[in-house]
Amino acid sequence: MSSKRAVLFFLSALLLGAAGCAALFPLNDRYAAADRLADRAGFEKSFIHASGFTLTAFTRFTKKGDPLHLYIEGDGTAWLSRTRLSDDPTPRTPLVLYLATQDAASNVAYLARPGQYAANGSPGCDAAYWSEKRFADEVVEAMNRAVDDLCRRADAGAIHLIGYSGGAAVAVLAAARRSDVASLRTVAGNLDPDAVNRYHRVSPMKDSLNPTDVAENLKNLPQRHFVGSQDTVIPAGIAESFLKRMGKPDFSGITIVAGATHTRGWRERWKELLVIPLN
């Protein structure tokens, strides 16, 4: 295995290990679990063709014209073992979709990343897009085109972005290219992949963009960054360095969530976290 793939497996293993005893689903059940959760919450599933990718969305639009609350999935399941890249990066548990279903906004959408919850049950894109190219320019472009589609369907003129883990990186990169983003929230966000890799003493992903490079462009955007006090995958210093790069060294935009790890402690408190004022 190449050193780059070993690096990426290392970080993916950390994410899987962080899940601990949380409910995990075998591959065949992951799709069904998400479908059941979405159905119970009144969400509809759809597939969006954007810039060569087919992206999966779950949506609940109840008042056309209202702002869109858009949740972006994390990195999911990238690796199966130290030597085997996953054939399907669909998350082992639908945490981010669950957070979306708890949002009481009129228009709510969940957007999966390339390869996740694939239309035909098998990812139709290169596995590099859930490994070393997960934050590549073409991924950000495709995600933004999917956001355009969702905004048209909801007739939404404003977007409130919420990104989890690696989805936070995508949210930042997407927001920097848009003029209709009204706010940004991140949950256990990987806001500086290079810094995260340095923290774990591994090499950077050279084929991906780094959201911290566009941080200053978002300095006037209302935002809130939620960090788990027990998160050993992406510690609080990552959000702090992001805000420093943005020019906001007082860290007033960060909320430390007591007891939360990278994957635990978010479901139970999401409704109360959502109403915390933005910075």
PDB file of C-alpha atoms in Angstrom:
ATOM      1  CA  MET A   1       0.000   0.000   0.000  1.00  0.00           C
ATOM      2  CA  SER A   2       1.294   3.493  -0.845  1.00  0.00           C
ATOM      3  CA  SER A   3       2.206   5.884   1.955  1.00  0.00           C
ATOM      4  CA  LYS A   4      -0.638   8.201   0.892  1.00  0.00           C
ATOM      5  CA  ARG A   5      -3.209   5.429   1.213  1.00  0.00           C
ATOM      6  CA  ALA A   6      -1.749   4.398   4.559  1.00  0.00           C
ATOM      7  CA  VAL A   7      -2.208   7.974   5.746  1.00  0.00           C
ATOM      8  CA  LEU A   8      -5.816   8.084   4.620  1.00  0.00           C
ATOM      9  CA  PHE A   9      -6.568   4.720   6.181  1.00  0.00           C
ATOM     10  CA  PHE A  10      -5.085   5.952   9.458  1.00  0.00           C
ATOM     11  CA  LEU A  11      -7.482   8.891   9.613  1.00  0.00           C
ATOM     12  CA  SER A  12     -10.446   6.780   8.514  1.00  0.00           C
ATOM     13  CA  ALA A  13      -9.628   4.226  11.204  1.00  0.00           C
ATOM     14  CA  LEU A  14      -9.672   7.018  13.771  1.00  0.00           C
ATOM     15  CA  LEU A  15     -13.141   8.009  12.641  1.00  0.00           C
ATOM     16  CA  LEU A  16     -14.427   4.451  12.809  1.00  0.00           C
ATOM     17  CA  GLY A  17     -12.826   3.917  16.187  1.00  0.00           C
ATOM     18  CA  ALA A  18     -14.435   7.104  17.442  1.00  0.00           C
ATOM     19  CA  ALA A  19     -17.836   5.557  16.756  1.00  0.00           C
ATOM     20  CA  GLY A  20     -17.241   3.155  19.640  1.00  0.00           C
ATOM     21  CA  CYS A  21     -20.367   1.165  20.409  1.00  0.00           C
ATOM     22  CA  ALA A  22     -22.689   3.468  18.464  1.00  0.00           C
ATOM     23  CA  ALA A  23     -25.198   1.720  16.216  1.00  0.00           C
ATOM     24  CA  LEU A  24     -23.424   0.607  13.046  1.00  0.00           C
ATOM     25  CA  PHE A  25     -25.101  -0.970  10.039  1.00  0.00           C
ATOM     26  CA  PRO A  26     -23.794  -3.515   7.505  1.00  0.00           C
ATOM     27  CA  LEU A  27     -23.604  -2.164   3.955  1.00  0.00           C
ATOM     28  CA  ASN A  28     -26.965  -3.567   2.833  1.00  0.00           C
ATOM     29  CA  ASP A  29     -28.678  -2.085   5.886  1.00  0.00           C
ATOM     30  CA  ARG A  30     -27.090   1.374   5.671  1.00  0.00           C
ATOM     31  CA  TYR A  31     -29.236   2.366   2.699  1.00  0.00           C
ATOM     32  CA  ALA A  32     -32.370   0.911   4.277  1.00  0.00           C
ATOM     33  CA  ALA A  33     -31.685   2.576   7.630  1.00  0.00           C
ATOM     34  CA  ALA A  34     -31.372   5.982   5.963  1.00  0.00           C
ATOM     35  CA  ASP A  35     -34.504   5.386   3.884  1.00  0.00           C
ATOM     36  CA  ARG A  36     -36.512   4.424   6.984  1.00  0.00           C
ATOM     37  CA  LEU A  37     -35.281   7.425   8.928  1.00  0.00           C
ATOM     38  CA  ALA A  38     -36.056   9.781   6.072  1.00  0.00           C
ATOM     39  CA  ASP A  39     -39.486   8.284   5.486  1.00  0.00           C
ATOM     40  CA  ARG A  40     -40.477   8.625   9.147  1.00  0.00           C
ATOM     41  CA  ALA A  41     -39.486  12.298   9.070  1.00  0.00           C
ATOM     42  CA  GLY A  42     -41.294  13.064   5.829  1.00  0.00           C
ATOM     43  CA  PHE A  43     -38.162  13.408   3.693  1.00  0.00           C
ATOM     44  CA  GLU A  44     -38.059  12.421   0.028  1.00  0.00           C
ATOM     45  CA  LYS A  45     -35.061  10.794  -1.638  1.00  0.00           C
ATOM     46  CA  SER A  46     -33.733  12.007  -4.975  1.00  0.00           C
ATOM     47  CA  PHE A  47     -30.617  11.853  -7.131  1.00  0.00           C
ATOM     48  CA  ILE A  48     -28.906  14.891  -8.600  1.00  0.00           C
ATOM     49  CA  HIS A  49     -26.612  14.703 -11.630  1.00  0.00           C
ATOM     50  CA  ALA A  50     -23.924  17.353 -11.251  1.00  0.00           C
ATOM     51  CA  SER A  51     -20.566  17.782 -13.000  1.00  0.00           C
ATOM     52  CA  GLY A  52     -20.117  14.076 -13.694  1.00  0.00           C
ATOM     53  CA  PHE A  53     -21.292  12.917 -10.249  1.00  0.00           C
ATOM     54  CA  THR A  54     -24.623  11.531  -9.134  1.00  0.00           C
ATOM     55  CA  LEU A  55     -25.311  12.835  -5.637  1.00  0.00           C
ATOM     56  CA  THR A  56     -27.997  11.603  -3.268  1.00  0.00           C
ATOM     57  CA  ALA A  57     -30.286  14.012  -1.451  1.00  0.00           C
ATOM     58  CA  PHE A  58     -33.049  13.702   1.118  1.00  0.00           C
ATOM     59  CA  THR A  59     -35.408  16.683   1.278  1.00  0.00           C
ATOM     60  CA  ARG A  60     -38.410  18.054   3.136  1.00  0.00           C
ATOM     61  CA  PHE A  61     -39.833  21.205   1.567  1.00  0.00           C
ATOM     62  CA  THR A  62     -42.967  22.519   3.286  1.00  0.00           C
ATOM     63  CA  LYS A  63     -42.951  26.235   2.453  1.00  0.00           C
ATOM     64  CA  LYS A  64     -41.473  27.184  -0.890  1.00  0.00           C
ATOM     65  CA  GLY A  65     -39.596  30.462  -0.779  1.00  0.00           C
ATOM     66  CA  ASP A  66     -38.315  30.090   2.773  1.00  0.00           C
ATOM     67  CA  PRO A  67     -34.549  29.707   3.331  1.00  0.00           C
ATOM     68  CA  LEU A  68     -33.009  26.268   2.850  1.00  0.00           C
ATOM     69  CA  HIS A  69     -31.243  24.513   5.728  1.00  0.00           C
ATOM     70  CA  LEU A  70     -28.714  22.254   4.011  1.00  0.00           C
ATOM     71  CA  TYR A  71     -26.784  19.476   5.780  1.00  0.00           C
ATOM     72  CA  ILE A  72     -23.621  18.093   4.164  1.00  0.00           C
ATOM     73  CA  GLU A  73     -22.471  14.575   5.054  1.00  0.00           C
ATOM     74  CA  GLY A  74     -19.059  13.726   6.477  1.00  0.00           C
ATOM     75  CA  ASP A  75     -16.418  11.479   4.914  1.00  0.00           C
ATOM     76  CA  GLY A  76     -18.316   8.263   5.628  1.00  0.00           C
ATOM     77  CA  THR A  77     -16.655   4.849   5.389  1.00  0.00           C
ATOM     78  CA  ALA A  78     -13.562   5.292   3.240  1.00  0.00           C
ATOM     79  CA  TRP A  79     -11.571   2.182   4.204  1.00  0.00           C
ATOM     80  CA  LEU A  80     -12.440  -1.413   5.119  1.00  0.00           C
ATOM     81  CA  SER A  81      -8.981  -2.453   6.273  1.00  0.00           C
ATOM     82  CA  ARG A  82      -5.419  -1.209   6.258  1.00  0.00           C
ATOM     83  CA  THR A  83      -4.930  -2.458   2.700  1.00  0.00           C
ATOM     84  CA  ARG A  84      -8.426  -2.245   1.245  1.00  0.00           C
ATOM     85  CA  LEU A  85     -10.205   0.914   0.168  1.00  0.00           C
ATOM     86  CA  SER A  86     -13.948   0.715   0.700  1.00  0.00           C
ATOM     87  CA  ASP A  87     -16.118  -0.077  -2.296  1.00  0.00           C
ATOM     88  CA  ASP A  88     -18.820   2.169  -0.834  1.00  0.00           C
ATOM     89  CA  PRO A  89     -18.230   5.208   1.397  1.00  0.00           C
ATOM     90  CA  THR A  90     -21.804   5.315   2.700  1.00  0.00           C
ATOM     91  CA  PRO A  91     -21.710   6.196   6.437  1.00  0.00           C
ATOM     92  CA  ARG A  92     -22.064   3.281   8.825  1.00  0.00           C
ATOM     93  CA  THR A  93     -24.679   5.188  10.807  1.00  0.00           C
ATOM     94  CA  PRO A  94     -26.933   8.009   9.475  1.00  0.00           C
ATOM     95  CA  LEU A  95     -25.923  10.608  12.068  1.00  0.00           C
ATOM     96  CA  VAL A  96     -26.026  13.646   9.776  1.00  0.00           C
ATOM     97  CA  LEU A  97     -29.343  12.637   8.238  1.00  0.00           C
ATOM     98  CA  TYR A  98     -30.712  12.289  11.767  1.00  0.00           C
ATOM     99  CA  LEU A  99     -29.571  15.833  12.592  1.00  0.00           C
ATOM    100  CA  ALA A 100     -31.359  17.066   9.467  1.00  0.00           C
ATOM    101  CA  THR A 101     -34.591  15.351  10.480  1.00  0.00           C
ATOM    102  CA  GLN A 102     -34.447  17.163  13.846  1.00  0.00           C
ATOM    103  CA  ASP A 103     -34.348  20.581  12.150  1.00  0.00           C
ATOM    104  CA  ALA A 104     -37.759  22.285  12.323  1.00  0.00           C
ATOM    105  CA  ALA A 105     -37.091  24.695   9.445  1.00  0.00           C
ATOM    106  CA  SER A 106     -39.623  24.836   6.609  1.00  0.00           C
ATOM    107  CA  ASN A 107     -37.149  23.647   3.990  1.00  0.00           C
ATOM    108  CA  VAL A 108     -34.480  21.142   4.973  1.00  0.00           C
ATOM    109  CA  ALA A 109     -32.157  19.109   2.743  1.00  0.00           C
ATOM    110  CA  TYR A 110     -29.444  16.534   3.326  1.00  0.00           C
ATOM    111  CA  LEU A 111     -26.767  16.099   0.668  1.00  0.00           C
ATOM    112  CA  ALA A 112     -24.503  13.068   0.555  1.00  0.00           C
ATOM    113  CA  ARG A 113     -20.947  13.175  -0.739  1.00  0.00           C
ATOM    114  CA  PRO A 114     -19.741  11.404  -3.918  1.00  0.00           C
ATOM    115  CA  GLY A 115     -20.322   7.648  -3.787  1.00  0.00           C
ATOM    116  CA  GLN A 116     -22.558   7.693  -0.702  1.00  0.00           C
ATOM    117  CA  TYR A 117     -26.073   6.178  -0.836  1.00  0.00           C
ATOM    118  CA  ALA A 118     -25.474   5.578  -4.547  1.00  0.00           C
ATOM    119  CA  ALA A 119     -28.438   5.474  -6.911  1.00  0.00           C
ATOM    120  CA  ASN A 120     -27.887   1.886  -8.042  1.00  0.00           C
ATOM    121  CA  GLY A 121     -26.451   0.639  -4.753  1.00  0.00           C
ATOM    122  CA  SER A 122     -22.899   0.856  -6.074  1.00  0.00           C
ATOM    123  CA  PRO A 123     -20.811   4.053  -6.344  1.00  0.00           C
ATOM    124  CA  GLY A 124     -20.368   5.180  -9.908  1.00  0.00           C
ATOM    125  CA  CYS A 125     -17.310   7.349  -9.381  1.00  0.00           C
ATOM    126  CA  ASP A 126     -13.603   6.886  -8.757  1.00  0.00           C
ATOM    127  CA  ALA A 127     -12.768   5.836  -5.199  1.00  0.00           C
ATOM    128  CA  ALA A 128     -10.216   8.669  -5.109  1.00  0.00           C
ATOM    129  CA  TYR A 129     -13.179  10.961  -4.435  1.00  0.00           C
ATOM    130  CA  TRP A 130     -13.654   9.471  -0.999  1.00  0.00           C
ATOM    131  CA  SER A 131      -9.923   9.246  -0.306  1.00  0.00           C
ATOM    132  CA  GLU A 132      -7.193  11.653  -1.467  1.00  0.00           C
ATOM    133  CA  LYS A 133      -9.514  13.761  -3.694  1.00  0.00           C
ATOM    134  CA  ARG A 134     -12.399  14.093  -1.261  1.00  0.00           C
ATOM    135  CA  PHE A 135     -12.032  17.908  -1.207  1.00  0.00           C
ATOM    136  CA  ALA A 136     -10.933  18.330  -4.811  1.00  0.00           C
ATOM    137  CA  ASP A 137     -12.063  21.312  -6.882  1.00  0.00           C
ATOM    138  CA  GLU A 138     -14.359  19.147  -9.016  1.00  0.00           C
ATOM    139  CA  VAL A 139     -16.071  17.790  -5.895  1.00  0.00           C
ATOM    140  CA  VAL A 140     -16.785  21.292  -4.604  1.00  0.00           C
ATOM    141  CA  GLU A 141     -18.089  22.296  -8.034  1.00  0.00           C
ATOM    142  CA  ALA A 142     -20.409  19.284  -8.176  1.00  0.00           C
ATOM    143  CA  MET A 143     -21.697  19.877  -4.650  1.00  0.00           C
ATOM    144  CA  ASN A 144     -22.408  23.522  -5.485  1.00  0.00           C
ATOM    145  CA  ARG A 145     -24.347  22.545  -8.591  1.00  0.00           C
ATOM    146  CA  ALA A 146     -26.380  20.150  -6.473  1.00  0.00           C
ATOM    147  CA  VAL A 147     -27.036  22.995  -4.035  1.00  0.00           C
ATOM    148  CA  ASP A 148     -28.268  25.093  -6.957  1.00  0.00           C
ATOM    149  CA  ASP A 149     -30.702  22.316  -7.852  1.00  0.00           C
ATOM    150  CA  LEU A 150     -31.990  22.054  -4.293  1.00  0.00           C
ATOM    151  CA  CYS A 151     -32.443  25.823  -4.062  1.00  0.00           C
ATOM    152  CA  ARG A 152     -34.491  25.819  -7.265  1.00  0.00           C
ATOM    153  CA  ARG A 153     -36.709  23.040  -5.964  1.00  0.00           C
ATOM    154  CA  ALA A 154     -37.291  24.851  -2.661  1.00  0.00           C
ATOM    155  CA  ASP A 155     -37.488  28.261  -4.362  1.00  0.00           C
ATOM    156  CA  ALA A 156     -34.995  29.341  -1.698  1.00  0.00           C
ATOM    157  CA  GLY A 157     -33.041  32.554  -2.034  1.00  0.00           C
ATOM    158  CA  ALA A 158     -30.915  31.968   1.059  1.00  0.00           C
ATOM    159  CA  ILE A 159     -29.054  28.950   2.411  1.00  0.00           C
ATOM    160  CA  HIS A 160     -28.048  28.014   5.946  1.00  0.00           C
ATOM    161  CA  LEU A 161     -25.189  25.505   5.588  1.00  0.00           C
ATOM    162  CA  ILE A 162     -24.478  22.815   8.187  1.00  0.00           C
ATOM    163  CA  GLY A 163     -21.480  20.531   7.626  1.00  0.00           C
ATOM    164  CA  TYR A 164     -20.321  17.593   9.711  1.00  0.00           C
ATOM    165  CA  SER A 165     -16.655  16.505   9.924  1.00  0.00           C
ATOM    166  CA  GLY A 166     -15.341  16.451   6.338  1.00  0.00           C
ATOM    167  CA  GLY A 167     -18.686  17.864   5.244  1.00  0.00           C
ATOM    168  CA  ALA A 168     -17.717  21.025   7.109  1.00  0.00           C
ATOM    169  CA  ALA A 169     -14.711  21.384   4.812  1.00  0.00           C
ATOM    170  CA  VAL A 170     -16.984  21.053   1.792  1.00  0.00           C
ATOM    171  CA  ALA A 171     -19.461  23.536   3.293  1.00  0.00           C
ATOM    172  CA  VAL A 172     -16.731  26.148   3.770  1.00  0.00           C
ATOM    173  CA  LEU A 173     -15.314  25.638   0.292  1.00  0.00           C
ATOM    174  CA  ALA A 174     -18.795  25.808  -1.217  1.00  0.00           C
ATOM    175  CA  ALA A 175     -19.778  28.915   0.773  1.00  0.00           C
ATOM    176  CA  ALA A 176     -16.689  30.759  -0.443  1.00  0.00           C
ATOM    177  CA  ARG A 177     -17.974  30.405  -4.032  1.00  0.00           C
ATOM    178  CA  ARG A 178     -21.564  31.468  -3.361  1.00  0.00           C
ATOM    179  CA  SER A 179     -23.406  34.716  -2.674  1.00  0.00           C
ATOM    180  CA  ASP A 180     -26.594  33.193  -1.245  1.00  0.00           C
ATOM    181  CA  VAL A 181     -25.228  31.629   1.959  1.00  0.00           C
ATOM    182  CA  ALA A 182     -26.848  33.280   4.988  1.00  0.00           C
ATOM    183  CA  SER A 183     -25.023  31.329   7.694  1.00  0.00           C
ATOM    184  CA  LEU A 184     -22.592  28.496   8.361  1.00  0.00           C
ATOM    185  CA  ARG A 185     -22.594  25.904  11.130  1.00  0.00           C
ATOM    186  CA  THR A 186     -20.046  23.119  11.487  1.00  0.00           C
ATOM    187  CA  VAL A 187     -20.179  20.052  13.712  1.00  0.00           C
ATOM    188  CA  ALA A 188     -16.879  18.374  14.625  1.00  0.00           C
ATOM    189  CA  GLY A 189     -15.666  20.131  11.503  1.00  0.00           C
ATOM    190  CA  ASN A 190     -12.471  19.396   9.635  1.00  0.00           C
ATOM    191  CA  LEU A 191     -11.803  23.065   8.940  1.00  0.00           C
ATOM    192  CA  ASP A 192      -8.112  22.610   8.238  1.00  0.00           C
ATOM    193  CA  PRO A 193      -7.264  19.151   6.826  1.00  0.00           C
ATOM    194  CA  ASP A 194      -3.555  19.976   6.707  1.00  0.00           C
ATOM    195  CA  ALA A 195      -3.556  20.871  10.411  1.00  0.00           C
ATOM    196  CA  VAL A 196      -5.530  17.730  11.249  1.00  0.00           C
ATOM    197  CA  ASN A 197      -2.972  15.633   9.396  1.00  0.00           C
ATOM    198  CA  ARG A 198      -0.126  17.366  11.196  1.00  0.00           C
ATOM    199  CA  TYR A 199      -1.896  16.732  14.497  1.00  0.00           C
ATOM    200  CA  HIS A 200      -1.974  13.005  13.681  1.00  0.00           C
ATOM    201  CA  ARG A 201       1.564  13.171  12.231  1.00  0.00           C
ATOM    202  CA  VAL A 202       0.540  12.101   8.753  1.00  0.00           C
ATOM    203  CA  SER A 203       0.976  13.623   5.301  1.00  0.00           C
ATOM    204  CA  PRO A 204      -1.498  16.082   3.720  1.00  0.00           C
ATOM    205  CA  MET A 205      -3.944  15.278   0.924  1.00  0.00           C
ATOM    206  CA  LYS A 206      -2.218  17.020  -1.965  1.00  0.00           C
ATOM    207  CA  ASP A 207      -5.114  16.483  -4.372  1.00  0.00           C
ATOM    208  CA  SER A 208      -7.614  18.293  -2.127  1.00  0.00           C
ATOM    209  CA  LEU A 209      -8.370  21.926  -1.340  1.00  0.00           C
ATOM    210  CA  ASN A 210      -8.000  23.277   2.190  1.00  0.00           C
ATOM    211  CA  PRO A 211     -10.932  25.295   3.581  1.00  0.00           C
ATOM    212  CA  THR A 212      -8.655  27.379   5.781  1.00  0.00           C
ATOM    213  CA  ASP A 213      -7.287  28.984   2.608  1.00  0.00           C
ATOM    214  CA  VAL A 214     -10.667  30.648   2.007  1.00  0.00           C
ATOM    215  CA  ALA A 215     -11.440  31.437   5.658  1.00  0.00           C
ATOM    216  CA  GLU A 216     -10.854  35.172   5.279  1.00  0.00           C
ATOM    217  CA  ASN A 217     -13.469  35.298   2.507  1.00  0.00           C
ATOM    218  CA  LEU A 218     -16.116  34.269   5.059  1.00  0.00           C
ATOM    219  CA  LYS A 219     -15.221  36.683   7.857  1.00  0.00           C
ATOM    220  CA  ASN A 220     -18.516  38.580   7.506  1.00  0.00           C
ATOM    221  CA  LEU A 221     -20.664  35.439   7.342  1.00  0.00           C
ATOM    222  CA  PRO A 222     -22.666  34.603  10.505  1.00  0.00           C
ATOM    223  CA  GLN A 223     -21.393  31.264  11.769  1.00  0.00           C
ATOM    224  CA  ARG A 224     -21.052  28.847  14.669  1.00  0.00           C
ATOM    225  CA  HIS A 225     -18.571  25.986  15.044  1.00  0.00           C
ATOM    226  CA  PHE A 226     -19.489  23.145  17.417  1.00  0.00           C
ATOM    227  CA  VAL A 227     -16.576  21.185  18.887  1.00  0.00           C
ATOM    228  CA  GLY A 228     -16.833  18.104  21.090  1.00  0.00           C
ATOM    229  CA  SER A 229     -14.899  18.421  24.342  1.00  0.00           C
ATOM    230  CA  GLN A 230     -13.897  14.745  24.015  1.00  0.00           C
ATOM    231  CA  ASP A 231     -13.195  14.760  20.271  1.00  0.00           C
ATOM    232  CA  THR A 232      -9.762  13.204  19.744  1.00  0.00           C
ATOM    233  CA  VAL A 233     -10.114  13.125  15.963  1.00  0.00           C
ATOM    234  CA  ILE A 234     -10.541  16.857  15.354  1.00  0.00           C
ATOM    235  CA  PRO A 235      -9.711  18.839  18.520  1.00  0.00           C
ATOM    236  CA  ALA A 236     -10.765  22.393  19.354  1.00  0.00           C
ATOM    237  CA  GLY A 237      -7.487  23.839  18.105  1.00  0.00           C
ATOM    238  CA  ILE A 238      -8.585  23.191  14.523  1.00  0.00           C
ATOM    239  CA  ALA A 239     -11.601  25.499  14.782  1.00  0.00           C
ATOM    240  CA  GLU A 240      -9.474  28.036  16.652  1.00  0.00           C
ATOM    241  CA  SER A 241      -6.837  28.129  13.907  1.00  0.00           C
ATOM    242  CA  PHE A 242      -9.598  28.520  11.316  1.00  0.00           C
ATOM    243  CA  LEU A 243     -11.014  31.560  13.116  1.00  0.00           C
ATOM    244  CA  LYS A 244      -7.545  33.031  13.526  1.00  0.00           C
ATOM    245  CA  ARG A 245      -7.050  32.712   9.781  1.00  0.00           C
ATOM    246  CA  MET A 246     -10.417  34.413   9.339  1.00  0.00           C
ATOM    247  CA  GLY A 247      -9.295  37.317  11.497  1.00  0.00           C
ATOM    248  CA  LYS A 248     -11.444  36.477  14.532  1.00  0.00           C
ATOM    249  CA  PRO A 249      -8.972  35.534  17.284  1.00  0.00           C
ATOM    250  CA  ASP A 250     -11.468  35.825  20.172  1.00  0.00           C
ATOM    251  CA  PHE A 251     -12.993  32.420  19.263  1.00  0.00           C
ATOM    252  CA  SER A 252     -16.499  33.700  20.041  1.00  0.00           C
ATOM    253  CA  GLY A 253     -17.822  31.647  17.143  1.00  0.00           C
ATOM    254  CA  ILE A 254     -16.889  28.337  18.800  1.00  0.00           C
ATOM    255  CA  THR A 255     -19.137  26.343  21.115  1.00  0.00           C
ATOM    256  CA  ILE A 256     -17.542  23.510  23.079  1.00  0.00           C
ATOM    257  CA  VAL A 257     -20.090  20.735  23.596  1.00  0.00           C
ATOM    258  CA  ALA A 258     -19.352  19.048  26.900  1.00  0.00           C
ATOM    259  CA  GLY A 259     -18.906  15.285  26.700  1.00  0.00           C
ATOM    260  CA  ALA A 260     -19.301  15.083  22.918  1.00  0.00           C
ATOM    261  CA  THR A 261     -16.829  12.983  20.926  1.00  0.00           C
ATOM    262  CA  HIS A 262     -16.398  13.041  17.167  1.00  0.00           C
ATOM    263  CA  THR A 263     -19.513  10.913  16.670  1.00  0.00           C
ATOM    264  CA  ARG A 264     -21.329  10.901  19.993  1.00  0.00           C
ATOM    265  CA  GLY A 265     -23.271  13.525  21.892  1.00  0.00           C
ATOM    266  CA  TRP A 266     -24.733  15.350  18.877  1.00  0.00           C
ATOM    267  CA  ARG A 267     -28.047  13.596  18.319  1.00  0.00           C
ATOM    268  CA  GLU A 268     -29.280  14.222  21.852  1.00  0.00           C
ATOM    269  CA  ARG A 269     -28.452  17.926  21.883  1.00  0.00           C
ATOM    270  CA  TRP A 270     -28.886  19.060  18.320  1.00  0.00           C
ATOM    271  CA  LYS A 271     -32.182  20.899  18.828  1.00  0.00           C
ATOM    272  CA  GLU A 272     -30.719  23.006  21.625  1.00  0.00           C
ATOM    273  CA  LEU A 273     -27.487  23.616  19.722  1.00  0.00           C
ATOM    274  CA  LEU A 274     -29.402  24.861  16.689  1.00  0.00           C
ATOM    275  CA  VAL A 275     -30.866  27.802  18.609  1.00  0.00           C
ATOM    276  CA  ILE A 276     -27.512  29.084  19.885  1.00  0.00           C
ATOM    277  CA  PRO A 277     -26.990  32.529  18.318  1.00  0.00           C
ATOM    278  CA  LEU A 278     -24.555  32.790  15.440  1.00  0.00           C
ATOM    279  CA  ASN A 279     -21.443  34.893  15.777  1.00  0.00           C
TER     280      ASN A 279
END
